PDB file of C-alpha atoms and ligand atoms in Angstrom:
ATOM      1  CA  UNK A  17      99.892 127.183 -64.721  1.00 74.00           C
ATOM      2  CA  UNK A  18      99.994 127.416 -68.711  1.00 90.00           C
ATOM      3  CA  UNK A  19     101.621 130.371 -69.911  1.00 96.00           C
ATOM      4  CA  UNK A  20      98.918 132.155 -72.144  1.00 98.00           C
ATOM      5  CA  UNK A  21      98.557 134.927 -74.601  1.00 98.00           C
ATOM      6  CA  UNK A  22      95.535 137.364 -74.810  1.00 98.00           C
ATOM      7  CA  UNK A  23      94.501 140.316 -76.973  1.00 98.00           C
ATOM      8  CA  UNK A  24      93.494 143.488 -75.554  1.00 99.00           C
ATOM      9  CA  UNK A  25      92.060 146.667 -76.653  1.00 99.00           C
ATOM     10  CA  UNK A  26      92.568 150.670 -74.890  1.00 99.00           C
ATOM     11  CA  UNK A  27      89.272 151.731 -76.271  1.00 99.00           C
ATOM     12  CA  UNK A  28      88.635 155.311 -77.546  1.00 99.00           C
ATOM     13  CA  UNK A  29      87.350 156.993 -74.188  1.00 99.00           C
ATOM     14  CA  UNK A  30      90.601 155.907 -72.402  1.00 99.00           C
ATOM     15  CA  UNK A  31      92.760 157.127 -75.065  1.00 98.00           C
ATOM     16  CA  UNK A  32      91.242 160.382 -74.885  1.00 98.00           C
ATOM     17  CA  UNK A  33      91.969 160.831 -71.389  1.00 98.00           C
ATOM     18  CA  UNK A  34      95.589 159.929 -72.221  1.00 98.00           C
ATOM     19  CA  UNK A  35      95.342 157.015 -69.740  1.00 98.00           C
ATOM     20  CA  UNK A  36      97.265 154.691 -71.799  1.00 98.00           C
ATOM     21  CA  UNK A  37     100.284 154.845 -69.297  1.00 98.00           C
ATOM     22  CA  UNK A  38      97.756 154.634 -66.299  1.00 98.00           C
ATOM     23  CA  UNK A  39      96.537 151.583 -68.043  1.00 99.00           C
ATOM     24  CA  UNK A  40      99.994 150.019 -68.869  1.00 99.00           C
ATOM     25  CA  UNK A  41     101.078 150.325 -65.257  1.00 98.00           C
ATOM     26  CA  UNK A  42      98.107 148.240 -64.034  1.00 98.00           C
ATOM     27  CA  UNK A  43      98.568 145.755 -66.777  1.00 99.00           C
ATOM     28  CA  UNK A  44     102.154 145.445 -65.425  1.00 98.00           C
ATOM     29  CA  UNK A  45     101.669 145.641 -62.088  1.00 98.00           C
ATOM     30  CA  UNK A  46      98.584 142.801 -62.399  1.00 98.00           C
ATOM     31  CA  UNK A  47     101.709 140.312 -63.603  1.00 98.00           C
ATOM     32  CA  UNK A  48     101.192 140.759 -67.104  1.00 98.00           C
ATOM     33  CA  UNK A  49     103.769 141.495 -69.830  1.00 98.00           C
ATOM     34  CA  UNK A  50     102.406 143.854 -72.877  1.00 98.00           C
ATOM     35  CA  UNK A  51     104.747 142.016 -75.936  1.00 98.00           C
ATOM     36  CA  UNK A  52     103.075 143.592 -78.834  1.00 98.00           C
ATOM     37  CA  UNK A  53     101.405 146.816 -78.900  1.00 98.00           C
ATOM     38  CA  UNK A  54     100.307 149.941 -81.354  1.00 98.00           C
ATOM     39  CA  UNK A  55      98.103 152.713 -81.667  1.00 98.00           C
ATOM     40  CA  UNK A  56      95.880 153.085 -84.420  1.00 98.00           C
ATOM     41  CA  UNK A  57      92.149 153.738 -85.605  1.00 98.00           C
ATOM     42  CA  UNK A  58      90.456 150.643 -86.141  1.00 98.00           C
ATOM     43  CA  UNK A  59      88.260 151.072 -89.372  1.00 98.00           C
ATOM     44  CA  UNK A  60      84.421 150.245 -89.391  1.00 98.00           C
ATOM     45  CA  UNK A  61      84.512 147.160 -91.653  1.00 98.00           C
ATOM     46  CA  UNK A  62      87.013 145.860 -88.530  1.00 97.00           C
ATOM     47  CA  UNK A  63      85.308 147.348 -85.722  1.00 98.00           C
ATOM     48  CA  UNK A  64      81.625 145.292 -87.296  1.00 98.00           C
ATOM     49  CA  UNK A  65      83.975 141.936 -87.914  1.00 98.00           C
ATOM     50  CA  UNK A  66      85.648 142.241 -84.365  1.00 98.00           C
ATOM     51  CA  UNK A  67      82.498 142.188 -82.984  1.00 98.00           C
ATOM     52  CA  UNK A  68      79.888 140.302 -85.016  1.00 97.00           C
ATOM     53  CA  UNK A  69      79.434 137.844 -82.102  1.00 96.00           C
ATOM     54  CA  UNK A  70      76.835 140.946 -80.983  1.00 97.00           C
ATOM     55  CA  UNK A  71      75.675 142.222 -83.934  1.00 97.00           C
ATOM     56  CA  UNK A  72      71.891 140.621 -82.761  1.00 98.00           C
ATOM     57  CA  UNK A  73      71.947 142.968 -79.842  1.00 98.00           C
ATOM     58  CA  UNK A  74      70.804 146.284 -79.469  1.00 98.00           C
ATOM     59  CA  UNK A  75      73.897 148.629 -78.269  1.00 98.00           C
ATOM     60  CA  UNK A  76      75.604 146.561 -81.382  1.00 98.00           C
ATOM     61  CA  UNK A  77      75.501 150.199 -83.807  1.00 98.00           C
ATOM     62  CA  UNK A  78      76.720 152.456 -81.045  1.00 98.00           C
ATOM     63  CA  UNK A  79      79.442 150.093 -79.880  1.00 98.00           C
ATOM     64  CA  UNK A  80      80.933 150.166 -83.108  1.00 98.00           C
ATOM     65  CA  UNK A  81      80.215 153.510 -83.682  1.00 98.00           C
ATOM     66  CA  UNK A  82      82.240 154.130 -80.539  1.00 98.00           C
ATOM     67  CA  UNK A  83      85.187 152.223 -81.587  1.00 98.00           C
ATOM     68  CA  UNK A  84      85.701 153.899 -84.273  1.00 98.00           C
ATOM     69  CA  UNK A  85      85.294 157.226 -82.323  1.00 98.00           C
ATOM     70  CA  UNK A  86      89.135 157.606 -81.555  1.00 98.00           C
ATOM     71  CA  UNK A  87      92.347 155.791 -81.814  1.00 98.00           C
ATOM     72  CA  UNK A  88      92.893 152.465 -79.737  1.00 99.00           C
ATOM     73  CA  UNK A  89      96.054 150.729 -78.518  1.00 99.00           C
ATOM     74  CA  UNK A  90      95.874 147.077 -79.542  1.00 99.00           C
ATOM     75  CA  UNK A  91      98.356 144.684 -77.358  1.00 99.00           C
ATOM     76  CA  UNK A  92      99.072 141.036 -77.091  1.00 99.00           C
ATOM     77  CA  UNK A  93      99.179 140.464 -73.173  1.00 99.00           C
ATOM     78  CA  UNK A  94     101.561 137.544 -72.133  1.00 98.00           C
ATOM     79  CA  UNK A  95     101.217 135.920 -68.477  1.00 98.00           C
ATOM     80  CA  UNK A  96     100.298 132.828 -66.452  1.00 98.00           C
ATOM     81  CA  UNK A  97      96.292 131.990 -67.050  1.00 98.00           C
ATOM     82  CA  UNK A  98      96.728 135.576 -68.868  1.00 98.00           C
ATOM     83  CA  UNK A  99      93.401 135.517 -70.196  1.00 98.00           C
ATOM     84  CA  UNK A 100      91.338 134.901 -66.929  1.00 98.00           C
ATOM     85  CA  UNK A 101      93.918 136.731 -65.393  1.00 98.00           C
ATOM     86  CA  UNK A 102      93.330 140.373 -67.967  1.00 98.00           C
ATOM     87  CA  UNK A 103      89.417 139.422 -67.427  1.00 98.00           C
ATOM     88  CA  UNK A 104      89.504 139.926 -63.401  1.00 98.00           C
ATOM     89  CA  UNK A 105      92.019 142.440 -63.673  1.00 98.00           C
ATOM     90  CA  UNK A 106      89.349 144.625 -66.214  1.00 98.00           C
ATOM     91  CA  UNK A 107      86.552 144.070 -63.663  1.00 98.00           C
ATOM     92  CA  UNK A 108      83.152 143.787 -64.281  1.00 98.00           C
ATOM     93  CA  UNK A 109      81.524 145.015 -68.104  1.00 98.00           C
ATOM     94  CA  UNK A 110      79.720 147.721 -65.850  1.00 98.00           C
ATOM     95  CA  UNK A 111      81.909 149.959 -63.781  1.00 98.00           C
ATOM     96  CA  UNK A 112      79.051 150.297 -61.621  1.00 98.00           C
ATOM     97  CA  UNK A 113      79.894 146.723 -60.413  1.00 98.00           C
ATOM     98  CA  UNK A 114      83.356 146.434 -61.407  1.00 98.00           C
ATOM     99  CA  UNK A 115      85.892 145.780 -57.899  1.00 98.00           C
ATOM    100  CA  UNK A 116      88.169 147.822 -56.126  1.00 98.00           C
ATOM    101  CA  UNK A 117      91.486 147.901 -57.899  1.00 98.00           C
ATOM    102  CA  UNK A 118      90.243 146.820 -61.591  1.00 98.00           C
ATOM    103  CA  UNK A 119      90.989 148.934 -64.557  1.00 98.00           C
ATOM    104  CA  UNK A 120      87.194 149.376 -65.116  1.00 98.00           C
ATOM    105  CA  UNK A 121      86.627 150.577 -61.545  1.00 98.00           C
ATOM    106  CA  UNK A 122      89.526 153.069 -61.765  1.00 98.00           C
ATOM    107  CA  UNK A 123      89.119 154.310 -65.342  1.00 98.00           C
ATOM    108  CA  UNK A 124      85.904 153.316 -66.836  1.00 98.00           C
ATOM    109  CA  UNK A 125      83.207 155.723 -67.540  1.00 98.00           C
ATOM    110  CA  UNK A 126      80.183 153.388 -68.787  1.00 98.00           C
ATOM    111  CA  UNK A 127      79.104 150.173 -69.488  1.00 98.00           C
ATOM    112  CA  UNK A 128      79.778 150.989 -72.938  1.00 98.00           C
ATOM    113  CA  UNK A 129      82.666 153.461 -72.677  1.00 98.00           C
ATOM    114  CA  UNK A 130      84.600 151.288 -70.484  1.00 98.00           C
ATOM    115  CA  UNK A 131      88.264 151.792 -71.494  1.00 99.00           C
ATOM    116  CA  UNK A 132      89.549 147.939 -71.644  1.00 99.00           C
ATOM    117  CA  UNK A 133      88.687 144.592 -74.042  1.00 98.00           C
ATOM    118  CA  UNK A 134      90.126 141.551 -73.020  1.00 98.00           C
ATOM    119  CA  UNK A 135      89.413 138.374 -74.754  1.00 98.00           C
ATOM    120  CA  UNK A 136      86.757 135.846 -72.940  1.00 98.00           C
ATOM    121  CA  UNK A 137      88.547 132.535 -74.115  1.00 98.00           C
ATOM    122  CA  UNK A 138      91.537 130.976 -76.126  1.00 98.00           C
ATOM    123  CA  UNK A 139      90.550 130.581 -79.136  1.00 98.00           C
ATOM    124  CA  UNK A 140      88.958 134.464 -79.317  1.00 98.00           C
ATOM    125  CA  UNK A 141      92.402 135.434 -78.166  1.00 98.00           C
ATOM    126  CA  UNK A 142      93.848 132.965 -81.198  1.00 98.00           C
ATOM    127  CA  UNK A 143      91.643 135.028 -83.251  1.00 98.00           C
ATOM    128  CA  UNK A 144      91.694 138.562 -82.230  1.00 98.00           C
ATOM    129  CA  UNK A 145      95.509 138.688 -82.357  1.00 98.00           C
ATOM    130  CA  UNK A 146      95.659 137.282 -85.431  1.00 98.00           C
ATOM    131  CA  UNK A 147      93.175 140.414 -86.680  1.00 98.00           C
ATOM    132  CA  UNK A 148      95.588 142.747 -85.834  1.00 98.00           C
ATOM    133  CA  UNK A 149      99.227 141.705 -85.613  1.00 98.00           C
ATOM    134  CA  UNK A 150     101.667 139.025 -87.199  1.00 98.00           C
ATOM    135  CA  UNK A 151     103.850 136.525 -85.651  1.00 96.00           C
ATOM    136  CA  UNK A 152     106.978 138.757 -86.165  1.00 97.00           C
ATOM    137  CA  UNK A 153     105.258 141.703 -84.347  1.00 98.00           C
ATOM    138  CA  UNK A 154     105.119 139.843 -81.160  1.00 98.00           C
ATOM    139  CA  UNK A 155     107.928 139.469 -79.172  1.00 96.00           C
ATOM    140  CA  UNK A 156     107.959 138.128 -75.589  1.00 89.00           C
TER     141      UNK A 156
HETATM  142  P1  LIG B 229      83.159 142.491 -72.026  1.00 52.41           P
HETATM  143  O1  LIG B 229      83.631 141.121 -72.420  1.00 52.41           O
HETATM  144  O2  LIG B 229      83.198 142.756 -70.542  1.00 52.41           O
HETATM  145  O3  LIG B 229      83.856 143.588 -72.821  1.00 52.41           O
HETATM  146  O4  LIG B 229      81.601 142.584 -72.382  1.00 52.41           O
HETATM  147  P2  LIG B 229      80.721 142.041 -73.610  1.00 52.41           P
HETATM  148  O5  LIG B 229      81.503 141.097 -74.491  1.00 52.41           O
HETATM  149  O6  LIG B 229      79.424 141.558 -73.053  1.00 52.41           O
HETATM  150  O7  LIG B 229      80.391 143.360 -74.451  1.00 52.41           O
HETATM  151  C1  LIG B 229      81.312 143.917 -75.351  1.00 52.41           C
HETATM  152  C2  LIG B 229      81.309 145.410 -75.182  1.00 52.41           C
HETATM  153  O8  LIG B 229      80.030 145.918 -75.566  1.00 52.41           O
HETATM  154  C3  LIG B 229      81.482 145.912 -73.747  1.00 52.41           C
HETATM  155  O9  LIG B 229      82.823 145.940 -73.319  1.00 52.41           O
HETATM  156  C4  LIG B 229      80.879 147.296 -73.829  1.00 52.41           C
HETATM  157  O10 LIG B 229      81.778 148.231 -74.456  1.00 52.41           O
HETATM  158  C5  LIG B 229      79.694 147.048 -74.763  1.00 52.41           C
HETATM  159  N1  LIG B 229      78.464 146.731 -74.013  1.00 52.41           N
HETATM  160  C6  LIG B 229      78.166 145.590 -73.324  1.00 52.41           C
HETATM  161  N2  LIG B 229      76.942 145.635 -72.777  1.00 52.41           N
HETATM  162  C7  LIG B 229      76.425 146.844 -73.147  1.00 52.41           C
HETATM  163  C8  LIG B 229      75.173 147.483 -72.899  1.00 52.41           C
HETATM  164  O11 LIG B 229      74.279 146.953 -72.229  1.00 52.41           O
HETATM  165  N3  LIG B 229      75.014 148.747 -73.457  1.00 52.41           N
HETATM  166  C9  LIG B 229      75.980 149.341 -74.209  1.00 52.41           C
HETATM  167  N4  LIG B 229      75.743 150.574 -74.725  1.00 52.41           N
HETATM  168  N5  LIG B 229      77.164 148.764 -74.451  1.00 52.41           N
HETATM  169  C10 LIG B 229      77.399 147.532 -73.926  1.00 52.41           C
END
């Protein structure tokens, strides 16, 4: 199995429940090793860019406006098949249909407040990371 990087986001309703830590654990405990990470507010000109793949749908103008509600933790995640891996350990989009024992299920509060981003793919996670971090700020 290939060794992978992917980019993750503690959104602003998890942060405000200080559940970074609770978060952390179950990113560790899932197998995963955080090897960047930093707090911060992302700004809206970022929040639009980061996702402009939905800017067509409706919830596009709340989502961002919820992003840049509170701070965020950004983190590079490193594992085996970490991206796939981040993905089931999130759970579902909805926490209404998110598993038992996902991050969603535990900690999310709505489809749209729902603590965690993960990135769907390689080259997103390519990307994302490279919106918020440089090569010398990640260290496995
Ligand atoms: P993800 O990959 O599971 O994060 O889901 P998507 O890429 O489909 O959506 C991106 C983010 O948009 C989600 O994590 C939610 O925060 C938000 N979102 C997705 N679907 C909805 C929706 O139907 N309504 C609202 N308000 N937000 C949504």
């Amino acid at each position: 199995m290939a060794v992978e990087r992917t980019f993750s986001i503690i959104k602003p309703d998890a942060t405000a429940r200080n559940l970074t830590g609770a978060i952390n654990a179950m990113i560790e405990q899932g197998g995963l090793r955080i090897v960047a990470q930093k707090r911060l507010c992302i700004s809206l000109p970022q929040a639009r860019k980061f996702y402009a793949v939905h800017k067509e749908r409706p919830f596009f103008n709340d989502l961002v406006d919820f992003m840049v509600s509170g701070p965020v933790v950004v983190q590079v995640l490193e594992g085996d098949n970490a991206i796939a891996k981040y993905r089931e350990l999130m759970g579902a989009t909805d926490p209404a249909k998110a598993a038992p024992g996902t991050i969603r299920k535990a900690h999310a509060k709505s489809i749209q407040e729902n603590s965690v981003h993960g990135s769907d793919a390689p080259e997103t996670a390519v990307k994302e990371i490279a919106q918020f971090f440089s090569d010398n700020e990640i260290v496995g």
